[in-house]
Coordinates of N, CA, C and O in Angstrom, one line a residue:
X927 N -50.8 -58.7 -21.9 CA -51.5 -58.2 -20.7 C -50.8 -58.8 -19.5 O -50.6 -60.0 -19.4
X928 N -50.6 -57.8 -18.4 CA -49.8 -58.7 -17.1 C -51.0 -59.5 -16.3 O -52.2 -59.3 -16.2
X929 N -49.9 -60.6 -15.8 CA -51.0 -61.7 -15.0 C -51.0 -60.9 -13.7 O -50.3 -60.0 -13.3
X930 N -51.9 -61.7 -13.3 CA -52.7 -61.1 -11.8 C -51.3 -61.0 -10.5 O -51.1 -60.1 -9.6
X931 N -50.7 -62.0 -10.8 CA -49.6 -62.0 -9.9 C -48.8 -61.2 -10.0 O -48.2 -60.9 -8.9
X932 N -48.3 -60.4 -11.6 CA -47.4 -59.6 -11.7 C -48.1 -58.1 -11.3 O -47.4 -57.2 -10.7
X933 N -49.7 -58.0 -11.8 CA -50.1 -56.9 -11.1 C -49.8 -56.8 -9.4 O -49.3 -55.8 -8.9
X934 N -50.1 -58.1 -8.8 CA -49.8 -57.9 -7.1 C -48.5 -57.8 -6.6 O -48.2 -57.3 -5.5
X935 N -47.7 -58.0 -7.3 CA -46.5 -57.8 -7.1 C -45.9 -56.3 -7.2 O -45.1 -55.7 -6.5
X936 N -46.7 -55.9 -8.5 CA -46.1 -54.6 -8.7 C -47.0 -53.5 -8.0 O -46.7 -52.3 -8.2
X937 N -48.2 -53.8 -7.3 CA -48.6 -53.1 -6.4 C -48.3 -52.9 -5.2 O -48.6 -51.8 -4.6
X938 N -47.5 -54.1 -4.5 CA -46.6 -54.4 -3.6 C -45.3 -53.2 -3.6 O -44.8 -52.7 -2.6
X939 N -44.9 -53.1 -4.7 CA -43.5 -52.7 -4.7 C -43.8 -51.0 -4.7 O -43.2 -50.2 -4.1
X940 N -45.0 -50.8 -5.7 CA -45.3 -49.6 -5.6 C -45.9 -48.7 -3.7 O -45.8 -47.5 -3.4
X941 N -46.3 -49.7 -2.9 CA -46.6 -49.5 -1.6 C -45.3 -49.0 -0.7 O -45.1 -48.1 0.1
X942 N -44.2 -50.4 -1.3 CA -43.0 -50.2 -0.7 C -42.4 -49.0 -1.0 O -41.5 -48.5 -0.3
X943 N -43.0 -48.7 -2.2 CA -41.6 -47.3 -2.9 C -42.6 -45.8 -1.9 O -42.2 -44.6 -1.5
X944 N -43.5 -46.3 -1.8 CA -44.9 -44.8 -1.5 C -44.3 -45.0 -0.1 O -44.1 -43.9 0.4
X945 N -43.9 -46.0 0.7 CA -43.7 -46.0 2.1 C -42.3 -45.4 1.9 O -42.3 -44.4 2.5
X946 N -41.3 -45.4 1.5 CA -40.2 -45.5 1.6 C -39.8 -43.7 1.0 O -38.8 -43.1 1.3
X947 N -40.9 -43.0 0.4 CA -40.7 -42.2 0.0 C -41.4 -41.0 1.1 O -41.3 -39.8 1.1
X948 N -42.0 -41.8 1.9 CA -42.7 -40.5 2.7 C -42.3 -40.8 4.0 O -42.9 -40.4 4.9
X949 N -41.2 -41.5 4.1 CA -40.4 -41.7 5.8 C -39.3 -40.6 5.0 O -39.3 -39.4 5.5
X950 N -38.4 -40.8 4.0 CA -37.8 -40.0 3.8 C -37.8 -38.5 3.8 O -36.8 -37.7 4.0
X951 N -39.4 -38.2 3.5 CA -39.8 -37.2 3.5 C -39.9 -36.4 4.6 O -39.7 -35.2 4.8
X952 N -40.4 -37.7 5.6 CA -40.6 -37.3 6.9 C -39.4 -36.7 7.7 O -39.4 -35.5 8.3
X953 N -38.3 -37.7 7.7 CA -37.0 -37.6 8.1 C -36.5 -36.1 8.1 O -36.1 -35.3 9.0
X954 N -36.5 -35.8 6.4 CA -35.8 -34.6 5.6 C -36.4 -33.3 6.1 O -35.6 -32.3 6.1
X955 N -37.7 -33.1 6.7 CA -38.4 -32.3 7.5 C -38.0 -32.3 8.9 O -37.7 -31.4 9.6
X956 N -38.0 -33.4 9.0 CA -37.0 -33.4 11.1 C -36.2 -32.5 10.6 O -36.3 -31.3 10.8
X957 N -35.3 -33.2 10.0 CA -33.9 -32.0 9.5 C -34.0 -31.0 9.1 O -33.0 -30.5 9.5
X958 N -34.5 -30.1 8.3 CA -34.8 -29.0 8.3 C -35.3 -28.0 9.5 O -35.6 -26.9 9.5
X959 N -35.1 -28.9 10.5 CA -36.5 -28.2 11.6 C -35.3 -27.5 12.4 O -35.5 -26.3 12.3
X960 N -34.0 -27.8 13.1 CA -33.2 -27.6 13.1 C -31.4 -27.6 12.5 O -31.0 -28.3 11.6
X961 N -30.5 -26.6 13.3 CA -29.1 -26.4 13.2 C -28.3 -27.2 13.6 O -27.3 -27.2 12.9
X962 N -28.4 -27.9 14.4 CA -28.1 -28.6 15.7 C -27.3 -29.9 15.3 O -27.9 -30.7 14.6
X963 N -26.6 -30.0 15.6 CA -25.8 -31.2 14.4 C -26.3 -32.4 15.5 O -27.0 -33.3 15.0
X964 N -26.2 -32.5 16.7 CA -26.7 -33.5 17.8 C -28.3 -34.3 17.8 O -28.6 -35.5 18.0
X965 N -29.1 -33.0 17.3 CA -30.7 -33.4 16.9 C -30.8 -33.9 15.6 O -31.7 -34.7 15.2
X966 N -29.9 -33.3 14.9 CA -30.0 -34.2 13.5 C -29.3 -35.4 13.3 O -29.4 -36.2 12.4
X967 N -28.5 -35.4 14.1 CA -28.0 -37.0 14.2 C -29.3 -38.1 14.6 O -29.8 -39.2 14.1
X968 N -29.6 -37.1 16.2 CA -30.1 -38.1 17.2 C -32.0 -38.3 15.9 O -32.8 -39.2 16.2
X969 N -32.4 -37.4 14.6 CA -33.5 -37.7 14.0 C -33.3 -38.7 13.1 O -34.3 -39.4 12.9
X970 N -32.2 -39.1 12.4 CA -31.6 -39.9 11.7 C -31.9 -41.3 12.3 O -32.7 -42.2 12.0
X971 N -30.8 -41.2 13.5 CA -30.7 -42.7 14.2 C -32.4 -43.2 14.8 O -32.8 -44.3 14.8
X972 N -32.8 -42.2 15.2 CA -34.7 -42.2 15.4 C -35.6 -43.0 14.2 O -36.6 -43.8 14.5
X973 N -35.2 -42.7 13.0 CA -35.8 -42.8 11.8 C -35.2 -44.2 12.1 O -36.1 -44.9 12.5
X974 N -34.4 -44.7 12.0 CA -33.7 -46.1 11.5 C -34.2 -47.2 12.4 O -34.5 -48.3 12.1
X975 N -34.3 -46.4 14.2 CA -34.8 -47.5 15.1 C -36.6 -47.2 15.5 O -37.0 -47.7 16.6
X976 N -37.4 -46.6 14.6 CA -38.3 -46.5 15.2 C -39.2 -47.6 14.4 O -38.9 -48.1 13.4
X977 N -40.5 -47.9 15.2 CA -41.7 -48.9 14.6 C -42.4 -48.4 13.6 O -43.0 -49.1 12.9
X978 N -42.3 -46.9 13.4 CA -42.9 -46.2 12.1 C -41.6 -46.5 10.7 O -41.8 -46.7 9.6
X979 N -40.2 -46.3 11.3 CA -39.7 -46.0 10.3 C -38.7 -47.5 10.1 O -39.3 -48.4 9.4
X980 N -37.3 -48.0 10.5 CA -37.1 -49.3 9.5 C -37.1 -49.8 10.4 O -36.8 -51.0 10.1
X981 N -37.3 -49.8 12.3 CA -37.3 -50.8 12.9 C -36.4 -51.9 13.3 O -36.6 -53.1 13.4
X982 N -35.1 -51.0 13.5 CA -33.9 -51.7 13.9 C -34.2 -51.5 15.4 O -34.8 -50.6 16.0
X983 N -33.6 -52.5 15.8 CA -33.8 -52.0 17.3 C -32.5 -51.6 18.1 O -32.7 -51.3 19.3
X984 N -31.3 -51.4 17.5 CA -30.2 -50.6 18.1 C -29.8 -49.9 16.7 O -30.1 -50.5 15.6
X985 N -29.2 -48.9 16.6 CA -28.2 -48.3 15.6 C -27.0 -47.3 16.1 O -27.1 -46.7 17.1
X986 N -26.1 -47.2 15.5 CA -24.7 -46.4 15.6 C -24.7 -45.3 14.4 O -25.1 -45.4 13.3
X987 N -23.9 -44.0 15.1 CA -23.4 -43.2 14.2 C -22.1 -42.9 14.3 O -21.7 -42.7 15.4
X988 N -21.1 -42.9 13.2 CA -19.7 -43.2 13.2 C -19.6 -41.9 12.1 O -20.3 -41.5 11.1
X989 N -18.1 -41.1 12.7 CA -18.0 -39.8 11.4 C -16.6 -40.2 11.4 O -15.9 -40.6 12.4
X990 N -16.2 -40.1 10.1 CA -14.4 -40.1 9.5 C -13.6 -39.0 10.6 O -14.0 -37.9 10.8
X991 N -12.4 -39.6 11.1 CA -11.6 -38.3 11.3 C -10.8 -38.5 10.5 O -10.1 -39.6 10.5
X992 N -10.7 -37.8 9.8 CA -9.9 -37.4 8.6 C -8.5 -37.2 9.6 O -7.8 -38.2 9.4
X993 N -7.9 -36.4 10.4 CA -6.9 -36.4 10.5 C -6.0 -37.4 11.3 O -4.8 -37.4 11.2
X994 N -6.9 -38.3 12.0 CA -6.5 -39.5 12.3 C -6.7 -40.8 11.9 O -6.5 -41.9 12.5
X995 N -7.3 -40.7 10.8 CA -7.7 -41.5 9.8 C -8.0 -42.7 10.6 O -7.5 -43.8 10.5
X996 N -9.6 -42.1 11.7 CA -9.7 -43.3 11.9 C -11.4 -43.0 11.6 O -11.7 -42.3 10.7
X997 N -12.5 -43.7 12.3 CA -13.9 -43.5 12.7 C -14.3 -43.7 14.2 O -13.9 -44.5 15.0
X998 N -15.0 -42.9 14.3 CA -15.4 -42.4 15.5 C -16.9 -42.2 16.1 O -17.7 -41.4 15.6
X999 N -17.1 -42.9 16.9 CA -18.4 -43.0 17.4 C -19.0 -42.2 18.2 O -18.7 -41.8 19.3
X1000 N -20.2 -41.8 17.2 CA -20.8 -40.0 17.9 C -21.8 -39.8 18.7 O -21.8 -38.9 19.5
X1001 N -23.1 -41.2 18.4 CA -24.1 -41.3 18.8 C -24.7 -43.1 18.5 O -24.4 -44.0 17.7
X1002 N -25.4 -43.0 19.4 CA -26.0 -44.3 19.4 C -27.3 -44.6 20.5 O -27.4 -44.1 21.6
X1003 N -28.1 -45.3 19.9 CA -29.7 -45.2 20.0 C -30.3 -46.6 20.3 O -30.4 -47.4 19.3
X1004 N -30.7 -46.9 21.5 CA -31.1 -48.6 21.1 C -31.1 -49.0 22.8 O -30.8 -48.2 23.6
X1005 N -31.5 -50.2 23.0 CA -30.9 -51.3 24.7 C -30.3 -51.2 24.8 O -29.5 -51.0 23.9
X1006 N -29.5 -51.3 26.3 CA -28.4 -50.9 26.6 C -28.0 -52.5 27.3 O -26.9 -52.8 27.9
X1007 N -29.1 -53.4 27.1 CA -28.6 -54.9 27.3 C -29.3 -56.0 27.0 O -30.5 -55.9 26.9
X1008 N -28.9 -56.8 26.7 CA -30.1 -58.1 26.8 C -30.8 -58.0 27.3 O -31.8 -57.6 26.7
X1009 N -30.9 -58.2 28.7 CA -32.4 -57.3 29.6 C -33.6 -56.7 29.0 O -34.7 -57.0 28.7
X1010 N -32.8 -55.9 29.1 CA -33.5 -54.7 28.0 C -33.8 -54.8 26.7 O -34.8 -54.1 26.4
X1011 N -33.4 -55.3 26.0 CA -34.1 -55.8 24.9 C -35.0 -56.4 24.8 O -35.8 -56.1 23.9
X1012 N -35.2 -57.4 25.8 CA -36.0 -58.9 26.2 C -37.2 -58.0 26.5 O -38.2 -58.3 25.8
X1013 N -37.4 -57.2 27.3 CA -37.9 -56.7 27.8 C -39.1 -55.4 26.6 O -40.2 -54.9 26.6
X1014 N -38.2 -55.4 25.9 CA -39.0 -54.1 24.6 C -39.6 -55.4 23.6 O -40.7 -55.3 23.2
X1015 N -38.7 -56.7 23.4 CA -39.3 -57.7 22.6 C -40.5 -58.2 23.0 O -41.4 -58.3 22.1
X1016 N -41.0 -58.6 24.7 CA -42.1 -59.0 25.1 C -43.2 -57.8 25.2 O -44.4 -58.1 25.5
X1017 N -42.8 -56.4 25.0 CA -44.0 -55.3 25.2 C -44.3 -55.3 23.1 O -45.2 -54.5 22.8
X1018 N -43.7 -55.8 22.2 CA -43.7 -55.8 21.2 C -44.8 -57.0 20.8 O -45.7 -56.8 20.0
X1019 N -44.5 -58.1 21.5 CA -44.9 -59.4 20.9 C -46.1 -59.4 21.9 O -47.2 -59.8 21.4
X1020 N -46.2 -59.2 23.2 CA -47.6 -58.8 23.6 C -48.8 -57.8 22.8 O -50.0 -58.2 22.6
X1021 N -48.1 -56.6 22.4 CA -48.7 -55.8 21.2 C -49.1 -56.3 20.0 O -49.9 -55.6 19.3
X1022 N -48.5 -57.7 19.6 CA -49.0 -58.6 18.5 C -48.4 -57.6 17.3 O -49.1 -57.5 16.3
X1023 N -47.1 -56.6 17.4 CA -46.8 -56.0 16.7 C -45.5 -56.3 15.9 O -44.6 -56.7 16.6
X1024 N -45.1 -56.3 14.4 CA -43.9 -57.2 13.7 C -42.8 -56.7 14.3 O -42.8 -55.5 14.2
X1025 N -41.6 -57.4 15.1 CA -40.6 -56.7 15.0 C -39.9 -56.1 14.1 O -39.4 -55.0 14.2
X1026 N -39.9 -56.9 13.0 CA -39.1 -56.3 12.3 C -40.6 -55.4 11.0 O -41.8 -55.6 11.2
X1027 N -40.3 -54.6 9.7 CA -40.9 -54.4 9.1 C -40.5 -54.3 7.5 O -39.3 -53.9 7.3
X1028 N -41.3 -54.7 6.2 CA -40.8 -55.8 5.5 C -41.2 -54.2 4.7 O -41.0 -54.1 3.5

């Protein structure tokens, strides 16, 4: 029979899998919603920096050019300085809200 701890644990992970499965969910519906290769980027990079979803606070989108074999930067979502960050950090931590999310 599992110990109590192994139950809390694996109730834990089961929360994490239930969360992680209905952001994706969520996401996968943005994207269906439109064509638009710019809105489905700009719902992606949304999902990764938002307080519902993983809570980065800057992210990048980079696509292969295959014919210059290089990568190339398409979009990007976040502070545009220390300032500004300092600034989203103190309206966060006044909110008593986690920056980051576990």
């Amino acid at each position: 029979m599992p110990e109590k701890d192994d139950i809390k644990l694996l109730k834990a992970e089961l929360e994490r899998l239930e969360w992680e499965l209905s952001l994706l969910s969520e996401v996968s519906n943005a994207m269906r919603s439109t064509l638009k290769l710019d809105q489905i980027f700009y719902i992606i990079l949304t999902a990764l920096t938002s307080h519902e979803g993983l809570g980065f606070n800057r992210a990048m989108l980079f696509l292969v050019n295959d014919k210059e074999t290089v990568l190339e930067g398409i979009m990007g979502i976040g502070p545009h300085s220390a300032e500004e960050a300092g600034k989203i950090c103190t309206i966060y931590l006044r909110a008593r809200r986690p920056l980051m999310t576990s």
